[in-house]
Amino acid sequence: MKILFYDTKSYDKESFEAKAKDYPDIQIEYLKSELVPSTAKLAKGYDAICAFVSSDVGTETIDVLSACGVKLILMRCAGFNNVDVEKATACGIKVMRVPGYSPEAVAEHAMALALAATRRIHKAYVRVRENDFSLGGMQGVNFYRKTAGIVGTGKIGAAMARICHGFGMNVIAYDKYQNPALDFVKYVSLDELLAQSDLISLHCPLMDETYHMINRESIRKMKDGVILVNTSRGGLVKTEDLIEGIRARKFFAVGLDVYEEEKKNVFEDRSDEIMETSVTARLLSFPNVIITSHQGFFTYEALDAISETTLNNAMAFTKGERTGNEVEIE
Ligand code: NAD
């Protein structure tokens, strides 16, 4: 099995090379280029390509991959909203992913964002380094005995619910399917969750029905002084409406690991460039907002699990076995 690995970062190569030693039948070529239609043609002669959340695995790319003879798309991530699965299926290309490499990695990052934004750790870090030990603007709120609203209680949402429970919070949730393991969680409607939560953490996938679920209307239903955290996908939140809500002092704090404009930025060093759009810059201008660059997954444990599952997926494909990690049209 020959795999062409797109958008390689040093940490990807390190963790995949360490694991690949246990898979002698797999040969991996690492490319720094991102996967877009124009680079897809480099996959000629490869059985599979390995892509990530920032890759363009849309119709055009899949057409090129199909013409190159690629039979397998290995997503080294859980989400697959950037993959045209229907097109891949029509072309006879299988898509596989890593559904649950380390839910705790993302959930712990969600709580880190919630705490950092709420306690203004980002401001304190800079201020103290400047020998400014004043506390103006630093006042936070306790989480203890407050209500945490978890939207989507799958693997990551369940881990976040457990963390919030551990903080002594009252945990409520909204999901289409209730998770019976979460016996300390009260399931409510989305409107009830919006109205009752002091902290709202988003953990449902991005789909047509969840696109822009946080918008002017849903923000209006939230408590004043709410804390919002999004570690799921940027498209869940309508950024312009979020900015409007922040300006109207609706939010005590906002922590975003994902945001709508991230695609052009994510995992790149753009510190020498002039930003072409102002949406991210506007978000960063608010003292109660923290943004990280889609790093919820980024722990040693998670990368280890990602490389192992991705290589297992590749092996299972060659043997014609199912792993449960196949992405299929419903
Ligand atoms: P999961 O499939 O285990 O859980 C998703 C949950 O959302 C399920 O319980 C599902 O029933 C629920 N859901 C579906 N539609 C819903 C709706 N309309 N309203 C409310 N809930 C709904 O997925 P997971 O592993 O917990 O991951 C959740 C999301 O986290 C992924 O879709 C991905 O976008 C994101 N993610 C982010 C990072 C990161 O680095 N920031 C890493 C991994 C995953």
CSV table of C-alpha atoms and ligand atoms in Angstrom, one decimal:
chain,number,residue,atom,x,y,z
A,1,MET,CA,0.0,0.0,0.0
A,2,LYS,CA,1.5,3.3,-1.1
A,3,ILE,CA,0.2,6.4,0.7
A,4,LEU,CA,0.7,10.0,-0.3
A,5,PHE,CA,0.6,12.1,2.8
A,6,TYR,CA,-0.5,15.7,2.2
A,7,ASP,CA,0.1,18.9,4.2
A,8,THR,CA,2.8,17.2,6.3
A,9,LYS,CA,3.9,19.0,9.4
A,10,SER,CA,7.0,17.9,11.4
A,11,TYR,CA,4.9,16.5,14.2
A,12,ASP,CA,2.8,14.4,11.7
A,13,LYS,CA,5.9,12.9,10.2
A,14,GLU,CA,7.4,12.2,13.6
A,15,SER,CA,4.3,10.3,14.9
A,16,PHE,CA,3.5,8.5,11.6
A,17,GLU,CA,7.2,7.4,11.0
A,18,ALA,CA,7.4,6.0,14.6
A,19,LYS,CA,4.2,4.0,14.1
A,20,ALA,CA,4.9,3.0,10.4
A,21,LYS,CA,7.8,0.8,11.6
A,22,ASP,CA,5.1,-1.7,12.8
A,23,TYR,CA,3.5,-1.7,9.3
A,24,PRO,CA,6.1,-3.0,6.8
A,25,ASP,CA,3.5,-3.3,4.0
A,26,ILE,CA,2.8,0.4,4.1
A,27,GLN,CA,5.0,2.9,2.3
A,28,ILE,CA,4.4,6.6,3.0
A,29,GLU,CA,5.6,9.6,1.0
A,30,TYR,CA,5.3,12.9,2.9
A,31,LEU,CA,4.4,16.1,1.0
A,32,LYS,CA,4.3,19.6,2.5
A,33,SER,CA,1.8,20.7,-0.1
A,34,GLU,CA,-1.8,21.0,0.9
A,35,LEU,CA,-4.4,18.9,-0.9
A,36,VAL,CA,-6.3,21.0,-3.5
A,37,PRO,CA,-7.3,20.0,-7.0
A,38,SER,CA,-4.0,21.2,-8.5
A,39,THR,CA,-1.9,19.1,-6.1
A,40,ALA,CA,-4.2,16.0,-6.3
A,41,LYS,CA,-2.5,15.0,-9.5
A,42,LEU,CA,0.7,14.2,-7.6
A,43,ALA,CA,-1.2,11.1,-6.3
A,44,LYS,CA,-0.7,9.2,-9.5
A,45,GLY,CA,0.7,5.8,-8.7
A,46,TYR,CA,-0.5,5.9,-5.1
A,47,ASP,CA,-3.2,3.6,-3.6
A,48,ALA,CA,-4.3,6.1,-1.0
A,49,ILE,CA,-3.9,9.7,0.1
A,50,CYS,CA,-3.9,10.9,3.7
A,51,ALA,CA,-5.6,14.3,4.3
A,52,PHE,CA,-6.6,16.5,7.2
A,53,VAL,CA,-9.4,18.9,8.3
A,54,SER,CA,-7.9,21.8,6.3
A,55,SER,CA,-7.6,19.7,3.0
A,56,ASP,CA,-9.9,20.4,0.1
A,57,VAL,CA,-11.4,17.0,-0.5
A,58,GLY,CA,-14.3,18.3,-2.6
A,59,THR,CA,-15.7,17.2,-6.0
A,60,GLU,CA,-12.9,18.6,-8.1
A,61,THR,CA,-10.1,17.1,-6.0
A,62,ILE,CA,-11.8,13.7,-6.0
A,63,ASP,CA,-12.2,13.8,-9.7
A,64,VAL,CA,-8.4,14.2,-10.0
A,65,LEU,CA,-7.7,11.6,-7.4
A,66,SER,CA,-10.0,9.1,-9.2
A,67,ALA,CA,-8.2,9.8,-12.5
A,68,CYS,CA,-4.9,9.0,-10.7
A,69,GLY,CA,-6.2,5.6,-9.6
A,70,VAL,CA,-6.5,6.5,-5.9
A,71,LYS,CA,-8.8,4.0,-4.1
A,72,LEU,CA,-8.7,5.2,-0.5
A,73,ILE,CA,-8.9,8.6,1.3
A,74,LEU,CA,-7.5,8.3,4.8
A,75,MET,CA,-8.7,11.3,6.9
A,76,ARG,CA,-6.3,11.7,9.8
A,77,CYS,CA,-9.1,13.4,11.8
A,78,ALA,CA,-12.6,12.7,13.1
A,79,GLY,CA,-14.5,15.4,11.1
A,80,PHE,CA,-15.2,14.8,7.4
A,81,ASN,CA,-17.3,17.9,6.5
A,82,ASN,CA,-14.6,18.8,3.9
A,83,VAL,CA,-15.0,15.5,2.0
A,84,ASP,CA,-17.5,15.1,-0.8
A,85,VAL,CA,-18.4,11.5,0.4
A,86,GLU,CA,-21.1,11.1,-2.3
A,87,LYS,CA,-18.6,11.9,-5.0
A,88,ALA,CA,-16.0,9.6,-3.5
A,89,THR,CA,-18.5,6.8,-3.3
A,90,ALA,CA,-19.6,7.4,-6.9
A,91,CYS,CA,-15.9,7.2,-8.0
A,92,GLY,CA,-15.4,4.0,-6.0
A,93,ILE,CA,-13.1,5.6,-3.5
A,94,LYS,CA,-13.4,4.6,0.1
A,95,VAL,CA,-13.2,7.3,2.8
A,96,MET,CA,-11.9,6.3,6.3
A,97,ARG,CA,-11.4,8.5,9.3
A,98,VAL,CA,-10.3,8.4,12.9
A,99,PRO,CA,-13.5,8.8,14.9
A,100,GLY,CA,-12.4,8.9,18.5
A,101,TYR,CA,-8.6,9.3,18.9
A,102,SER,CA,-8.7,11.2,22.1
A,103,PRO,CA,-12.0,12.9,23.1
A,104,GLU,CA,-10.3,14.1,26.3
A,105,ALA,CA,-7.7,16.0,24.3
A,106,VAL,CA,-10.4,18.2,22.7
A,107,ALA,CA,-12.6,18.4,25.8
A,108,GLU,CA,-9.7,19.4,28.0
A,109,HIS,CA,-8.9,22.1,25.5
A,110,ALA,CA,-12.5,23.3,25.6
A,111,MET,CA,-12.3,23.7,29.3
A,112,ALA,CA,-8.9,25.4,29.0
A,113,LEU,CA,-10.4,27.9,26.6
A,114,ALA,CA,-13.4,28.4,28.9
A,115,LEU,CA,-11.2,29.0,31.9
A,116,ALA,CA,-8.6,31.1,30.2
A,117,ALA,CA,-11.2,33.4,28.5
A,118,THR,CA,-13.3,33.7,31.7
A,119,ARG,CA,-10.3,34.4,34.1
A,120,ARG,CA,-8.6,36.6,31.4
A,121,ILE,CA,-5.4,34.5,31.6
A,122,HIS,CA,-4.5,35.7,28.1
A,123,LYS,CA,-4.4,39.3,29.4
A,124,ALA,CA,-2.7,38.4,32.7
A,125,TYR,CA,0.1,36.6,30.8
A,126,VAL,CA,1.0,39.7,28.8
A,127,ARG,CA,0.4,42.2,31.7
A,128,VAL,CA,2.6,40.5,34.3
A,129,ARG,CA,5.4,40.1,31.7
A,130,GLU,CA,5.4,43.9,31.5
A,131,ASN,CA,5.7,44.2,35.3
A,132,ASP,CA,2.1,45.4,35.5
A,133,PHE,CA,0.6,43.6,38.4
A,134,SER,CA,-2.7,45.5,38.5
A,135,LEU,CA,-6.1,43.6,38.3
A,136,GLY,CA,-8.3,46.1,36.4
A,137,GLY,CA,-10.4,44.2,33.8
A,138,MET,CA,-9.3,40.8,35.2
A,139,GLN,CA,-12.4,39.9,37.3
A,140,GLY,CA,-13.8,36.5,36.4
A,141,VAL,CA,-16.7,34.4,37.5
A,142,ASN,CA,-16.8,31.0,39.2
A,143,PHE,CA,-17.8,27.9,37.4
A,144,TYR,CA,-18.7,26.1,40.6
A,145,ARG,CA,-22.5,25.6,40.9
A,146,LYS,CA,-23.1,27.3,37.5
A,147,THR,CA,-24.9,25.5,34.7
A,148,ALA,CA,-22.9,24.1,31.8
A,149,GLY,CA,-24.9,23.4,28.6
A,150,ILE,CA,-23.3,20.8,26.3
A,151,VAL,CA,-24.5,20.7,22.7
A,152,GLY,CA,-23.8,17.2,21.4
A,153,THR,CA,-22.9,14.5,23.9
A,154,GLY,CA,-21.0,12.2,21.7
A,155,LYS,CA,-17.4,11.3,22.6
A,156,ILE,CA,-16.0,14.8,23.1
A,157,GLY,CA,-19.2,16.3,24.5
A,158,ALA,CA,-19.4,13.4,27.0
A,159,ALA,CA,-15.8,14.1,28.1
A,160,MET,CA,-16.6,17.8,28.5
A,161,ALA,CA,-19.7,17.0,30.5
A,162,ARG,CA,-17.6,14.9,32.9
A,163,ILE,CA,-15.1,17.7,33.3
A,164,CYS,CA,-17.8,20.2,34.0
A,165,HIS,CA,-19.4,17.8,36.5
A,166,GLY,CA,-16.0,17.5,38.2
A,167,PHE,CA,-16.0,21.3,38.5
A,168,GLY,CA,-19.2,21.1,40.5
A,169,MET,CA,-21.3,22.4,37.7
A,170,ASN,CA,-24.9,21.5,37.0
A,171,VAL,CA,-24.7,19.9,33.6
A,172,ILE,CA,-27.5,20.0,31.0
A,173,ALA,CA,-27.3,18.9,27.4
A,174,TYR,CA,-29.0,18.9,24.1
A,175,ASP,CA,-28.6,16.0,21.6
A,176,LYS,CA,-30.8,14.1,19.3
A,177,TYR,CA,-29.7,10.9,21.0
A,178,GLN,CA,-29.3,10.8,24.8
A,179,ASN,CA,-26.1,9.2,26.1
A,180,PRO,CA,-27.1,6.8,28.9
A,181,ALA,CA,-23.6,6.8,30.4
A,182,LEU,CA,-24.1,10.4,31.4
A,183,ASP,CA,-26.5,9.8,34.3
A,184,PHE,CA,-25.6,13.2,35.9
A,185,VAL,CA,-26.7,15.1,32.8
A,186,LYS,CA,-30.3,16.5,32.3
A,187,TYR,CA,-31.3,16.5,28.7
A,188,VAL,CA,-33.3,19.6,27.6
A,189,SER,CA,-34.4,21.2,24.4
A,190,LEU,CA,-31.9,23.5,22.6
A,191,ASP,CA,-34.0,26.5,23.6
A,192,GLU,CA,-33.9,25.5,27.2
A,193,LEU,CA,-30.2,24.9,27.1
A,194,LEU,CA,-29.6,28.4,25.6
A,195,ALA,CA,-31.8,30.0,28.2
A,196,GLN,CA,-30.4,28.2,31.2
A,197,SER,CA,-26.6,27.8,30.6
A,198,ASP,CA,-23.9,30.0,32.0
A,199,LEU,CA,-21.3,28.1,29.9
A,200,ILE,CA,-22.3,26.7,26.5
A,201,SER,CA,-19.9,24.3,24.8
A,202,LEU,CA,-20.4,23.1,21.2
A,203,HIS,CA,-19.6,19.5,20.4
A,204,CYS,CA,-22.0,18.5,17.6
A,205,PRO,CA,-20.8,18.0,14.1
A,206,LEU,CA,-21.2,20.6,11.3
A,207,MET,CA,-24.0,19.5,9.0
A,208,ASP,CA,-26.7,21.4,7.0
A,209,GLU,CA,-28.9,21.4,10.1
A,210,THR,CA,-26.2,22.6,12.5
A,211,TYR,CA,-24.7,25.3,10.2
A,212,HIS,CA,-24.9,28.7,11.9
A,213,MET,CA,-26.9,27.2,14.8
A,214,ILE,CA,-25.4,30.0,16.9
A,215,ASN,CA,-26.8,33.1,15.2
A,216,ARG,CA,-28.6,36.4,16.2
A,217,GLU,CA,-31.8,34.5,17.1
A,218,SER,CA,-30.1,31.8,19.3
A,219,ILE,CA,-27.8,34.4,20.9
A,220,ARG,CA,-30.9,36.4,21.8
A,221,LYS,CA,-32.2,33.3,23.7
A,222,MET,CA,-29.0,33.0,25.8
A,223,LYS,CA,-28.5,34.4,29.3
A,224,ASP,CA,-26.7,37.8,29.5
A,225,GLY,CA,-23.1,37.2,30.5
A,226,VAL,CA,-23.0,33.7,28.9
A,227,ILE,CA,-19.6,32.0,28.2
A,228,LEU,CA,-19.4,30.4,24.7
A,229,VAL,CA,-16.8,27.8,23.7
A,230,ASN,CA,-16.5,26.3,20.2
A,231,THR,CA,-14.1,23.5,19.7
A,232,SER,CA,-16.2,21.7,17.1
A,233,ARG,CA,-16.3,23.5,13.7
A,234,GLY,CA,-16.3,27.2,12.8
A,235,GLY,CA,-19.5,26.9,10.7
A,236,LEU,CA,-21.6,26.2,13.8
A,237,VAL,CA,-21.3,29.9,14.7
A,238,LYS,CA,-22.4,32.8,12.5
A,239,THR,CA,-19.4,35.0,13.2
A,240,GLU,CA,-20.9,38.3,12.2
A,241,ASP,CA,-23.8,37.6,14.7
A,242,LEU,CA,-21.3,36.6,17.4
A,243,ILE,CA,-19.4,39.8,16.9
A,244,GLU,CA,-22.7,41.7,17.2
A,245,GLY,CA,-23.5,39.8,20.4
A,246,ILE,CA,-20.0,40.5,21.9
A,247,ARG,CA,-20.4,44.2,21.1
A,248,ALA,CA,-23.8,44.2,22.8
A,249,ARG,CA,-22.0,42.8,25.9
A,250,LYS,CA,-24.0,39.6,25.7
A,251,PHE,CA,-21.0,37.4,26.4
A,252,PHE,CA,-18.8,37.3,29.5
A,253,ALA,CA,-16.2,35.3,27.5
A,254,VAL,CA,-15.8,33.5,24.3
A,255,GLY,CA,-13.2,30.8,23.5
A,256,LEU,CA,-12.8,29.6,19.9
A,257,ASP,CA,-10.6,26.8,18.7
A,258,VAL,CA,-12.4,26.9,15.4
A,259,TYR,CA,-13.9,29.8,13.5
A,260,GLU,CA,-15.3,30.4,10.0
A,261,GLU,CA,-12.2,32.0,8.5
A,262,GLU,CA,-9.8,29.5,9.8
A,263,LYS,CA,-9.3,27.6,6.6
A,264,LYS,CA,-6.7,30.1,5.2
A,265,ASN,CA,-4.9,30.4,8.5
A,266,VAL,CA,-4.9,27.1,10.1
A,267,PHE,CA,-1.5,25.5,10.9
A,268,GLU,CA,0.3,28.3,8.9
A,269,ASP,CA,2.7,31.0,10.2
A,270,ARG,CA,1.2,34.2,8.7
A,271,SER,CA,3.0,36.5,11.2
A,272,ASP,CA,4.7,38.4,8.4
A,273,GLU,CA,1.6,38.9,6.3
A,274,ILE,CA,-1.1,41.5,6.3
A,275,MET,CA,-4.5,40.0,7.0
A,276,GLU,CA,-6.8,40.3,4.0
A,277,THR,CA,-10.1,40.1,5.9
A,278,SER,CA,-11.0,41.7,9.1
A,279,VAL,CA,-13.4,39.1,10.8
A,280,THR,CA,-10.7,37.3,12.8
A,281,ALA,CA,-9.0,40.6,13.6
A,282,ARG,CA,-12.2,42.0,14.9
A,283,LEU,CA,-12.7,38.9,17.1
A,284,LEU,CA,-9.2,39.2,18.4
A,285,SER,CA,-9.8,42.9,19.2
A,286,PHE,CA,-12.2,42.0,22.1
A,287,PRO,CA,-10.6,41.6,25.5
A,288,ASN,CA,-12.9,38.7,26.5
A,289,VAL,CA,-12.2,36.5,23.4
A,290,ILE,CA,-9.5,33.9,23.0
A,291,ILE,CA,-8.8,32.1,19.7
A,292,THR,CA,-6.6,29.1,19.3
A,293,SER,CA,-5.7,27.6,15.9
A,294,HIS,CA,-7.7,24.3,15.8
A,295,GLN,CA,-5.4,22.7,18.3
A,296,GLY,CA,-7.9,20.8,20.4
A,297,PHE,CA,-6.7,17.5,19.0
A,298,PHE,CA,-3.0,18.4,19.5
A,299,THR,CA,-1.6,16.2,22.3
A,300,TYR,CA,1.0,13.5,22.2
A,301,GLU,CA,-1.6,10.9,23.1
A,302,ALA,CA,-4.0,12.0,20.4
A,303,LEU,CA,-1.4,12.1,17.6
A,304,ASP,CA,-0.2,8.6,18.6
A,305,ALA,CA,-3.8,7.3,18.4
A,306,ILE,CA,-4.4,9.1,15.1
A,307,SER,CA,-1.3,7.5,13.4
A,308,GLU,CA,-2.1,4.1,14.7
A,309,THR,CA,-5.8,4.1,13.7
A,310,THR,CA,-5.0,5.6,10.2
A,311,LEU,CA,-2.4,2.9,9.5
A,312,ASN,CA,-4.9,0.2,10.8
A,313,ASN,CA,-7.5,1.7,8.5
A,314,ALA,CA,-5.1,1.4,5.6
A,315,MET,CA,-4.3,-2.3,6.5
A,316,ALA,CA,-7.9,-3.2,6.9
A,317,PHE,CA,-8.7,-1.7,3.5
A,318,THR,CA,-6.0,-3.8,1.8
A,319,LYS,CA,-7.4,-6.9,3.5
A,320,GLY,CA,-11.0,-6.0,2.6
A,321,GLU,CA,-12.0,-5.8,6.3
A,322,ARG,CA,-14.3,-3.3,7.9
A,323,THR,CA,-13.2,-1.3,11.0
A,324,GLY,CA,-16.3,0.8,11.6
A,325,ASN,CA,-14.2,3.8,10.6
A,326,GLU,CA,-15.6,3.9,7.0
A,327,VAL,CA,-17.4,7.1,6.1
A,328,GLU,CA,-20.5,6.2,4.1
A,329,ILE,CA,-23.5,8.0,2.8
A,330,GLU,CA,-26.5,7.4,5.0
B,1,NAD,P1,-19.5,12.2,18.0
B,1,NAD,O1,-20.0,11.7,16.6
B,1,NAD,O2,-19.0,11.2,19.0
B,1,NAD,O3,-20.6,13.1,18.7
B,1,NAD,C1,-21.4,14.1,18.0
B,1,NAD,C2,-22.7,14.2,18.8
B,1,NAD,O4,-23.4,15.2,18.2
B,1,NAD,C3,-23.5,12.9,18.7
B,1,NAD,O5,-23.9,12.5,20.0
B,1,NAD,C4,-24.7,13.3,17.8
B,1,NAD,O6,-25.9,12.7,18.2
B,1,NAD,C5,-24.8,14.8,18.2
B,1,NAD,N1,-25.5,15.6,17.2
B,1,NAD,C6,-25.7,15.4,15.9
B,1,NAD,N2,-26.5,16.3,15.4
B,1,NAD,C7,-26.9,17.1,16.4
B,1,NAD,C8,-27.6,18.3,16.5
B,1,NAD,N3,-28.3,18.8,15.4
B,1,NAD,N4,-27.8,18.9,17.7
B,1,NAD,C9,-27.1,18.4,18.8
B,1,NAD,N5,-26.3,17.3,18.7
B,1,NAD,C10,-26.2,16.7,17.6
B,1,NAD,O7,-18.3,13.3,17.6
B,1,NAD,P2,-17.1,13.7,18.6
B,1,NAD,O8,-16.0,12.8,18.4
B,1,NAD,O9,-17.6,14.0,19.9
B,1,NAD,O10,-16.7,15.1,17.8
B,1,NAD,C11,-17.6,16.2,17.8
B,1,NAD,C12,-17.0,17.3,16.9
B,1,NAD,O11,-15.8,17.8,17.4
B,1,NAD,C13,-16.6,16.7,15.5
B,1,NAD,O12,-17.8,16.7,14.6
B,1,NAD,C14,-15.6,17.6,15.0
B,1,NAD,O13,-16.1,18.6,14.2
B,1,NAD,C15,-15.0,18.3,16.3
B,1,NAD,N6,-13.6,18.0,16.6
B,1,NAD,C16,-12.8,19.0,16.8
B,1,NAD,C17,-11.4,18.8,17.1
B,1,NAD,C18,-10.5,20.0,17.4
B,1,NAD,O14,-9.3,19.8,17.3
B,1,NAD,N7,-11.0,21.1,17.7
B,1,NAD,C19,-10.9,17.5,17.1
B,1,NAD,C20,-11.8,16.5,16.9
B,1,NAD,C21,-13.2,16.7,16.6
